[in-house]
Coordinates of C-alpha atoms in Angstrom, one line a residue:
M1 CA 107.2 84.6 177.1
D2 CA 104.1 83.0 177.8
R3 CA 102.0 81.4 175.0
S4 CA 98.1 80.7 174.8
P5 CA 96.5 77.7 173.2
S6 CA 95.7 77.7 169.5
S7 CA 92.0 78.1 170.5
V8 CA 90.6 80.0 173.0
S9 CA 86.6 80.1 174.0
I10 CA 85.9 83.4 175.9
S11 CA 82.1 83.4 177.3
R12 CA 79.7 86.2 175.8
N13 CA 78.7 87.1 179.1
H14 CA 82.2 88.4 180.0
S15 CA 82.4 92.3 179.5
S16 CA 85.5 93.9 178.3
S17 CA 86.3 95.4 181.7
A18 CA 85.9 91.9 183.1
L19 CA 89.0 91.0 180.5
E20 CA 90.8 94.1 181.4
N21 CA 90.5 93.8 185.4
G22 CA 90.6 89.6 185.4
D23 CA 88.9 87.1 187.2
A24 CA 89.6 87.6 191.1
N25 CA 89.3 83.8 191.3
H26 CA 91.7 82.8 188.6
K27 CA 95.1 82.3 190.3
G28 CA 96.8 80.4 187.6
N29 CA 99.7 78.3 187.6
T30 CA 101.0 79.6 190.9
H31 CA 104.4 77.1 190.5
F32 CA 105.0 78.7 187.4
M33 CA 104.4 82.1 188.5
R34 CA 107.3 81.8 190.9
K35 CA 110.0 81.3 188.2
I36 CA 108.7 84.7 186.4
P37 CA 111.0 87.6 186.9
A38 CA 109.1 90.8 187.8
G39 CA 107.9 93.1 185.4
A40 CA 107.2 90.4 182.8
E41 CA 104.9 90.9 180.1
T42 CA 103.1 88.1 177.7
S43 CA 102.0 87.6 174.4
N44 CA 99.0 85.8 173.3
I45 CA 99.1 84.0 170.0
L46 CA 95.6 82.8 168.9
V47 CA 94.8 80.6 165.8
G48 CA 91.5 79.0 164.7
E49 CA 89.5 78.0 161.5
V50 CA 86.0 79.8 160.9
D51 CA 83.4 78.8 158.3
F52 CA 82.8 82.6 157.3
L53 CA 86.4 83.3 155.8
D54 CA 87.5 82.4 152.4
K55 CA 91.2 83.8 153.0
T56 CA 93.6 84.0 155.7
L57 CA 93.3 87.1 157.8
S58 CA 96.1 87.9 160.8
A59 CA 96.9 90.8 162.9
F60 CA 99.6 91.4 165.3
I61 CA 98.6 93.7 167.9
R62 CA 100.8 95.6 170.3
L63 CA 99.0 97.3 173.2
S64 CA 99.9 100.6 174.5
Q65 CA 99.2 99.7 177.9
A66 CA 99.8 96.1 179.1
G67 CA 96.9 94.5 180.9
I68 CA 95.5 91.0 182.3
M69 CA 93.3 89.4 180.1
G70 CA 91.4 87.2 182.5
D71 CA 92.4 83.5 182.3
L72 CA 93.0 84.2 178.6
T73 CA 96.9 83.3 180.0
E74 CA 97.9 80.2 182.2
V75 CA 99.3 83.0 184.7
P76 CA 98.2 86.4 185.6
V77 CA 100.9 88.3 183.6
P78 CA 99.8 91.6 181.7
T79 CA 99.7 91.0 178.2
R80 CA 101.4 93.5 175.4
F81 CA 101.3 91.5 172.3
I82 CA 98.2 89.7 170.5
F83 CA 98.8 87.6 167.4
V84 CA 95.3 86.7 166.0
L85 CA 95.0 84.3 162.7
L86 CA 91.7 83.0 161.5
G87 CA 91.5 81.1 158.1
P88 CA 88.8 79.0 156.3
M89 CA 88.1 75.9 157.4
G90 CA 90.3 72.8 156.8
G91 CA 93.3 74.4 157.4
I92 CA 93.9 74.4 161.4
S93 CA 97.0 71.9 161.2
G94 CA 98.9 75.2 159.3
F95 CA 97.2 77.5 161.2
H96 CA 99.0 75.9 164.1
E97 CA 102.3 75.9 162.5
I98 CA 102.1 79.4 161.9
G99 CA 101.5 79.9 165.7
R100 CA 104.3 78.0 166.7
A101 CA 106.4 79.8 164.5
M102 CA 105.3 83.2 165.9
A103 CA 105.7 82.3 169.4
T104 CA 109.3 80.9 168.4
L105 CA 109.9 84.7 167.1
M106 CA 108.5 86.4 170.1
S107 CA 111.0 84.2 172.4
D108 CA 113.9 85.9 170.6
E109 CA 115.5 88.4 172.6
V110 CA 116.2 90.6 169.8
F111 CA 113.1 90.1 168.0
H112 CA 110.8 90.9 170.9
D113 CA 112.9 94.2 171.4
V114 CA 112.0 95.2 167.8
A115 CA 108.3 94.4 168.6
Y116 CA 108.6 96.9 171.4
K117 CA 110.2 99.5 169.3
A118 CA 108.7 98.9 165.9
K119 CA 106.7 101.7 164.4
N120 CA 105.6 100.2 161.3
R121 CA 104.9 96.8 159.3
N122 CA 108.7 97.6 157.6
H123 CA 110.3 97.2 160.8
L124 CA 108.6 93.9 161.8
L125 CA 109.7 92.6 158.4
A126 CA 113.6 93.6 159.2
G127 CA 113.1 91.9 162.2
I128 CA 111.9 88.6 160.7
D129 CA 114.6 88.8 158.3
E130 CA 117.2 89.4 160.7
F131 CA 115.8 86.2 163.2
L132 CA 116.0 84.1 159.9
D133 CA 119.6 85.2 159.2
A134 CA 120.6 84.0 162.5
V135 CA 118.1 81.1 163.3
T136 CA 119.8 77.5 163.1
V137 CA 117.3 75.4 161.4
L138 CA 117.6 71.3 161.5
P139 CA 116.5 69.4 158.5
P140 CA 113.7 67.1 159.4
G141 CA 115.3 64.1 157.8
E142 CA 118.4 64.6 160.1
W143 CA 116.9 64.8 163.5
D144 CA 114.6 62.5 165.6
P145 CA 111.8 64.9 167.6
A146 CA 112.0 62.2 170.3
I147 CA 115.6 63.0 171.0
R148 CA 116.0 66.2 173.7
I149 CA 118.0 68.8 172.8
E150 CA 120.0 70.1 176.1
P151 CA 120.4 73.6 176.7
P152 CA 123.4 75.5 176.4
A153 CA 125.7 75.6 179.4
A154 CA 126.3 79.1 178.7
I155 CA 123.6 81.5 176.7
P156 CA 125.5 83.4 174.2
S157 CA 125.1 86.9 173.7
Q158 CA 123.1 88.6 171.5
E159 CA 124.9 92.0 171.3
V160 CA 126.4 91.0 168.4
R161 CA 123.3 90.7 166.4
K162 CA 121.9 94.1 168.0
R163 CA 125.1 96.0 166.5
P164 CA 124.2 97.4 163.2
K165 CA 125.8 95.5 160.1
E166 CA 128.9 97.1 158.8
E167 CA 128.4 97.8 155.0
K168 CA 130.6 95.9 152.7
P169 CA 132.8 98.3 150.6
K170 CA 131.5 98.7 147.2
E171 CA 133.5 97.4 144.5
D172 CA 134.5 99.9 142.0
F173 CA 133.5 99.0 138.7
D174 CA 132.3 101.0 135.5
E175 CA 128.4 101.5 135.1
E176 CA 128.9 102.3 131.5
A177 CA 131.2 99.4 131.0
D178 CA 129.0 97.2 132.5
E179 CA 125.8 98.3 130.1
Q180 CA 128.4 98.3 127.3
K181 CA 129.3 94.3 128.0
L182 CA 125.4 93.6 128.1
R183 CA 125.1 95.2 124.6
E184 CA 127.7 93.1 123.2
E185 CA 126.5 89.9 124.6
S186 CA 123.0 90.6 123.4
G187 CA 124.2 92.2 120.1
L188 CA 123.0 95.5 120.7
S189 CA 126.2 97.1 120.3
R190 CA 128.0 98.6 117.2
T191 CA 131.1 96.3 116.1
G192 CA 132.9 99.3 114.3
R193 CA 132.8 97.3 111.1
L194 CA 130.6 96.7 108.0
F195 CA 128.3 94.1 108.2
G196 CA 129.7 93.2 111.9
G197 CA 126.3 92.8 113.6
L198 CA 125.0 90.4 110.9
I199 CA 128.2 88.2 111.0
N200 CA 127.6 88.0 114.7
D201 CA 124.1 87.0 114.1
V202 CA 125.2 84.4 111.9
K203 CA 127.9 82.9 114.7
R204 CA 125.4 83.1 117.5
K205 CA 123.2 81.4 115.4
A206 CA 125.2 78.4 113.5
P207 CA 125.6 76.1 116.9
F208 CA 121.6 76.2 116.9
Y209 CA 120.8 76.1 113.3
F210 CA 120.5 72.5 112.5
S211 CA 119.2 71.4 116.0
D212 CA 116.4 74.0 115.6
F213 CA 115.1 71.8 112.6
K214 CA 115.7 68.6 114.4
D215 CA 114.1 69.7 117.5
A216 CA 111.0 70.2 115.7
L217 CA 110.4 67.0 114.5
A218 CA 109.1 66.3 118.2
L219 CA 105.5 65.3 118.6
Q220 CA 104.7 67.9 121.1
C221 CA 105.3 70.6 118.1
V222 CA 102.7 69.3 116.4
A223 CA 100.2 71.8 118.3
S224 CA 102.5 74.5 117.9
F225 CA 102.6 74.1 114.2
I226 CA 99.2 74.3 113.7
F227 CA 98.6 77.1 116.6
L228 CA 101.2 79.0 114.6
Y229 CA 99.4 78.2 111.2
F230 CA 96.5 79.7 112.0
A231 CA 98.3 82.6 114.0
C232 CA 100.0 83.7 110.8
L233 CA 97.4 83.0 108.3
S234 CA 94.5 84.9 110.3
P235 CA 96.3 88.3 110.3
I236 CA 97.6 88.1 106.9
I237 CA 93.8 87.3 105.3
T238 CA 92.6 89.9 107.4
F239 CA 95.1 92.3 106.3
G240 CA 94.5 91.3 103.0
G241 CA 90.9 92.2 103.0
L242 CA 92.0 95.6 104.7
L243 CA 94.7 96.4 101.9
S244 CA 92.2 95.1 99.0
E245 CA 89.9 98.1 100.1
A246 CA 92.8 100.5 100.7
T247 CA 94.5 100.0 97.3
G248 CA 91.8 99.3 95.2
K249 CA 92.6 95.3 95.0
N250 CA 96.1 96.1 93.7
M251 CA 97.4 94.3 96.9
A252 CA 94.7 91.8 98.5
A253 CA 94.5 88.6 100.4
M254 CA 96.5 86.4 97.5
E255 CA 99.2 89.3 97.3
S256 CA 99.4 88.9 100.9
L257 CA 99.4 85.0 101.2
V258 CA 102.2 85.1 98.8
S259 CA 104.2 87.6 100.5
G260 CA 103.4 85.6 103.8
F261 CA 104.9 82.5 102.0
V262 CA 108.1 84.2 101.0
C263 CA 108.7 85.7 104.0
G264 CA 108.0 82.9 106.3
I265 CA 110.5 80.6 104.1
G266 CA 113.0 83.1 103.9
Y267 CA 113.1 84.2 107.6
G268 CA 112.7 80.3 108.8
F269 CA 115.8 79.2 106.8
F270 CA 118.2 82.6 107.2
S271 CA 117.2 84.5 110.2
G272 CA 118.0 84.9 113.7
Q273 CA 114.6 85.7 114.8
P274 CA 111.8 83.3 112.9
L275 CA 109.1 84.5 115.0
T276 CA 109.2 88.2 113.7
I277 CA 106.2 89.5 112.2
L278 CA 105.2 88.3 109.1
G279 CA 102.9 90.4 107.1
S280 CA 101.6 93.7 107.1
T281 CA 100.8 95.8 110.3
G282 CA 98.6 98.8 111.1
P283 CA 101.0 101.6 110.6
V284 CA 102.0 99.8 107.2
L285 CA 98.1 99.6 106.1
V286 CA 97.9 103.7 106.7
F287 CA 101.2 103.8 104.7
E288 CA 99.9 102.0 101.5
T289 CA 96.8 104.1 101.8
I290 CA 98.4 107.3 101.4
V291 CA 100.7 106.1 98.5
Y292 CA 97.5 105.0 96.8
E293 CA 95.6 108.1 97.3
F294 CA 98.6 110.0 96.3
C295 CA 99.2 107.9 92.9
K296 CA 95.4 108.0 92.4
K297 CA 95.5 111.8 92.5
V298 CA 98.6 112.5 90.2
D299 CA 97.1 109.4 87.8
W300 CA 100.2 107.0 88.6
S301 CA 100.4 103.5 88.3
Y302 CA 100.4 102.2 92.0
M303 CA 102.0 99.1 91.7
S304 CA 105.2 100.8 89.9
F305 CA 105.4 103.4 92.3
R306 CA 105.2 100.6 95.0
F307 CA 107.8 98.5 93.0
W308 CA 110.3 101.5 93.6
I309 CA 109.3 102.3 96.9
G310 CA 110.6 98.5 97.6
T311 CA 113.5 98.6 96.0
W312 CA 114.4 102.0 97.7
T313 CA 113.6 100.5 101.0
A314 CA 115.7 97.4 100.6
V315 CA 118.8 99.4 99.6
I316 CA 118.0 101.3 103.0
L317 CA 117.5 98.5 104.8
I318 CA 120.9 97.0 103.5
I319 CA 122.7 100.1 104.7
L320 CA 121.1 100.2 108.0
V321 CA 122.3 96.4 108.5
A322 CA 125.6 97.3 107.1
L323 CA 126.0 100.2 109.9
D324 CA 124.6 98.1 112.6
A325 CA 121.5 100.1 113.1
S326 CA 119.9 97.6 115.2
A327 CA 122.3 99.0 118.2
C328 CA 120.0 102.0 118.5
V329 CA 117.1 99.6 119.7
C330 CA 118.9 99.9 123.2
Y331 CA 117.9 103.6 123.2
I332 CA 114.2 102.9 122.7
T333 CA 112.6 103.3 126.0
R334 CA 109.2 101.5 127.4
F335 CA 107.6 104.6 126.6
T336 CA 108.1 104.3 122.9
E337 CA 107.3 100.9 122.8
E338 CA 104.2 101.4 124.5
N339 CA 103.0 104.3 122.0
F340 CA 103.7 102.1 118.9
A341 CA 101.7 99.2 120.5
T342 CA 98.9 101.4 121.2
L343 CA 98.6 103.1 117.8
I344 CA 98.4 99.6 116.4
A345 CA 95.8 98.8 118.5
F346 CA 94.0 102.0 118.0
I347 CA 94.1 101.4 113.7
F348 CA 93.0 98.0 114.7
I349 CA 90.1 99.2 116.5
Y350 CA 89.2 101.8 114.1
K351 CA 89.4 100.0 111.0
A352 CA 87.0 96.9 112.6
I353 CA 84.4 99.8 113.5
E354 CA 84.7 101.7 110.0
N355 CA 84.3 98.3 108.3
V356 CA 81.1 97.6 110.1
L357 CA 79.7 100.9 109.9
S358 CA 80.4 100.8 106.1
I359 CA 78.2 97.8 105.8
G360 CA 75.5 100.0 107.2
K361 CA 76.4 102.4 104.6
K362 CA 76.2 100.1 102.0
Y363 CA 72.9 98.3 103.4
P364 CA 71.1 100.6 105.4
L365 CA 68.5 99.9 107.5
N366 CA 64.6 100.6 106.0
T367 CA 63.5 103.0 108.8
I368 CA 60.3 103.8 106.8
P369 CA 59.0 100.2 105.1
S370 CA 55.9 102.1 104.1
E371 CA 57.9 104.4 101.7
T372 CA 57.6 103.7 97.9
L373 CA 61.0 103.5 96.3
G374 CA 61.9 104.2 92.3
Y375 CA 64.7 102.4 90.8
D376 CA 64.6 104.5 87.4
C377 CA 68.2 105.5 86.4
W378 CA 69.7 105.6 83.1
C379 CA 72.9 106.9 81.5
K380 CA 72.5 110.3 79.9
P381 CA 75.3 111.0 77.0
P382 CA 77.6 113.7 77.5
N383 CA 77.1 117.1 75.6
I384 CA 79.9 117.1 73.2
S385 CA 80.6 115.6 69.7
L386 CA 81.1 111.7 69.9
P387 CA 82.0 109.2 66.9
S388 CA 79.7 107.7 65.0
S389 CA 80.0 104.3 67.1
Y390 CA 79.3 106.1 70.3
N391 CA 75.9 107.8 68.5
N392 CA 74.6 104.2 67.6
M393 CA 75.1 103.0 71.3
N394 CA 72.0 102.6 73.4
W395 CA 72.8 104.6 76.3
T396 CA 70.3 103.6 78.8
T397 CA 71.5 100.2 79.0
L398 CA 74.6 101.3 80.5
D399 CA 75.4 100.6 84.0
K400 CA 77.2 103.1 86.0
T401 CA 80.5 102.0 85.7
A402 CA 80.3 101.8 81.8
C403 CA 78.5 104.9 81.7
E404 CA 81.5 106.9 83.8
N405 CA 84.0 105.3 81.5
Y406 CA 82.3 107.0 78.2
N407 CA 81.9 110.5 80.0
G408 CA 78.2 109.9 80.8
T409 CA 76.0 111.0 83.8
M410 CA 73.8 108.6 85.5
I411 CA 70.1 110.5 86.1
G412 CA 67.0 109.6 87.3
D413 CA 64.9 109.4 90.7
G414 CA 66.4 105.7 91.3
C415 CA 70.2 106.3 90.8
N416 CA 70.8 107.2 94.3
A417 CA 68.0 105.1 96.2
P418 CA 69.0 103.2 99.1
H419 CA 69.5 99.3 98.3
Y420 CA 68.0 97.6 101.3
V421 CA 68.5 94.0 102.2
P422 CA 66.7 92.7 105.1
N423 CA 69.0 92.2 108.3
V424 CA 72.5 92.5 106.7
F425 CA 73.9 95.2 108.8
L426 CA 72.1 93.6 111.7
M427 CA 73.8 90.5 111.3
S428 CA 77.2 92.1 110.8
I429 CA 76.8 93.6 113.9
I430 CA 75.8 90.4 115.9
L431 CA 78.6 88.5 114.1
F432 CA 81.2 91.3 115.1
M433 CA 80.4 91.4 118.6
G434 CA 79.9 88.0 118.8
T435 CA 83.5 87.4 117.5
F436 CA 84.8 89.8 119.8
L437 CA 83.1 88.7 123.2
L438 CA 83.9 85.2 122.3
S439 CA 87.5 85.1 121.7
V440 CA 87.8 87.4 124.7
E441 CA 86.0 84.8 127.0
L442 CA 88.2 82.1 125.3
K443 CA 91.1 83.9 125.9
D444 CA 90.5 83.8 129.5
F445 CA 89.3 80.4 129.7
K446 CA 92.7 79.2 131.1
N447 CA 91.9 80.4 134.6
A448 CA 88.6 79.0 134.7
L449 CA 87.4 76.1 137.0
F450 CA 86.8 73.5 134.1
F451 CA 88.7 70.7 132.6
P452 CA 92.2 69.7 132.8
S453 CA 94.8 72.6 132.6
K454 CA 96.1 71.5 129.2
V455 CA 92.8 71.7 127.6
R456 CA 92.2 75.0 129.1
Q457 CA 95.4 76.0 127.5
V458 CA 94.8 74.8 124.5
V459 CA 91.4 76.4 124.2
S460 CA 92.9 79.9 125.2
D461 CA 95.6 79.2 123.1
F462 CA 93.0 78.9 119.8
A463 CA 90.3 81.4 121.2
V464 CA 90.8 83.8 118.1
I465 CA 90.6 80.8 115.8
I466 CA 87.3 79.3 117.6
A467 CA 85.7 82.4 117.7
I468 CA 86.2 83.1 114.0
F469 CA 85.1 79.4 112.9
S470 CA 81.9 79.8 115.3
M471 CA 80.5 82.8 114.0
S472 CA 81.4 81.8 110.4
T473 CA 79.4 78.9 111.0
L474 CA 76.5 80.8 112.2
D475 CA 76.5 83.0 109.3
H476 CA 76.6 80.0 107.0
F477 CA 73.5 78.6 108.3
V478 CA 71.7 81.4 109.0
G479 CA 72.0 82.2 105.2
I480 CA 71.9 86.2 105.5
P481 CA 74.1 87.4 102.7
T482 CA 76.5 89.4 104.9
P483 CA 79.7 90.5 103.1
K484 CA 82.3 88.2 102.5
L485 CA 86.0 88.5 102.4
E486 CA 87.0 86.9 98.9
V487 CA 89.8 85.0 98.5
P488 CA 90.8 83.9 95.0
A489 CA 90.1 80.3 94.6
E490 CA 93.0 79.6 91.9
F491 CA 96.7 81.2 92.1
K492 CA 96.3 84.7 90.2
P493 CA 96.7 88.2 91.1
T494 CA 93.5 89.5 92.7
L495 CA 93.1 92.7 90.3
E496 CA 91.7 91.1 86.8
G497 CA 93.7 91.8 84.1
R498 CA 97.1 92.2 85.7
G499 CA 100.1 89.8 86.1
W500 CA 102.6 88.7 88.4
I501 CA 105.2 90.9 86.9
I502 CA 104.9 94.5 87.2
S503 CA 106.6 97.0 84.8
P504 CA 108.5 99.7 86.6
F505 CA 107.4 102.4 85.0
Q506 CA 104.0 101.9 83.0
R507 CA 102.2 105.3 82.8
N508 CA 104.8 106.8 85.4
P509 CA 107.6 109.5 84.4
L510 CA 111.0 108.3 84.7
W511 CA 112.0 110.4 87.5
S512 CA 109.3 109.1 89.5
A513 CA 112.1 106.2 90.3
I514 CA 113.8 109.1 92.1
V515 CA 110.7 110.6 94.3
A516 CA 109.9 106.8 95.6
C517 CA 112.9 107.6 98.0
L518 CA 111.1 109.9 100.1
P519 CA 108.3 107.4 100.8
A520 CA 110.8 104.7 101.0
L521 CA 112.3 106.7 103.9
L522 CA 109.3 106.8 105.8
G523 CA 108.4 102.9 104.8
T524 CA 111.9 101.9 106.5
I525 CA 111.0 103.6 109.5
L526 CA 107.9 101.7 110.1
I527 CA 109.3 98.4 109.0
F528 CA 112.6 99.3 111.6
M529 CA 110.1 100.1 114.1
D530 CA 107.8 96.9 113.5
Q531 CA 110.6 94.5 113.7
Q532 CA 112.7 95.8 116.4
I533 CA 109.8 97.3 118.6
T534 CA 106.6 95.2 118.4
A535 CA 108.2 92.2 116.9

């Protein structure tokens, strides 16, 4: 096979017919021509660099009819194959080596037979793979290019390479047994004994238990500590605010911090998965909202009922651990995982938009500034006989909450008058969109062209924290009274008048402890799915 130079200049005045018919005056290397057998065809390999390409562009062309292309080849032999490689400036040495490799491929008897008969790209790739399997490679450090390698005395036959490879007989194996072995190694198989899975987890964890704490003393872990602190703290406080609205401040930011502290310490010391979710998630938030609305409807104490739900949930989870229920995780498909992850994402998105819109309802925009608003509103006593102490009360000075507690009615033109606060809703939208856009852009900062890779990675890891801190700083300096997430300054329950110890019943009937097993079963399913799928 003849190989052309790596770069060829063709005059623009040459037409395509001139290339096909050849130059009549071009005789080529007549001495070399005598050694080429009759009917031979050539392959032209052209490589070069251009200034209008950003990426490498290559093409392998097989002509349906071979033709002479003027002085493109050293000898007037018809061209059958053309390989063109063009790339951006500065890479000509690499392009030249690719051209040399392609020329070596085309000089192989088996590969150029493949090139003649190939019908698609995969056939060519199969031919290249076969060539790589059969080729002999000399390492550059073990051979001096100045030393000439003598040609073989006899060219070995290539018929063996042309024969289809015999398929090796497949070893008999039981696919189910192989899967069972993998499940046992990963702890996803039933042991057949009570708490067998838990015992195996302890055995797997024991050899690395002390080293996990010892390795954490390295200086490189400091950045991870800071990141994990904020990564755990941010969702706990965020969900604390959501729980505060959903449960009437029975469970809020302080309660979420305490639960995160207890779970974090407990998991850190005793678990086999210390990076499991610590805190509430979207489905749990929905569950708590439903339970609270139910308790409010039937006039039960939410925290007392929630105590029994938690107790039943703990009992059911212990039973699941005893029966190695975690082995069922191997039957959960990717479809289920994606559905659950999508549900959590939609809950996050929905609650975020709902909270912003609720600010618009509480602090609406004043679209009619010229409108005169009246704020006359007072409490009217109920039309029933009241104790004498109630009759001596000045009902007009009571606020809405006190009036409702005494079964009074708020009347007046100003009772439903909107409370306009300039720019609160608009500023909330700016903070909302600014936090989202800034966190998304900073998360993608690791792919930017600025700063060293370590700096980009740190900025990307702390993207959400930086976004929240930046928008909070902006809100502080602007001075608009936007709604804030209230976190108690001292260690006490969020709801006034309630202690940390909850009475199991309070005003709830005794049989509510039995009824709590039904929502506890649903809560267990949510917790199991959270820990086994999304964790």
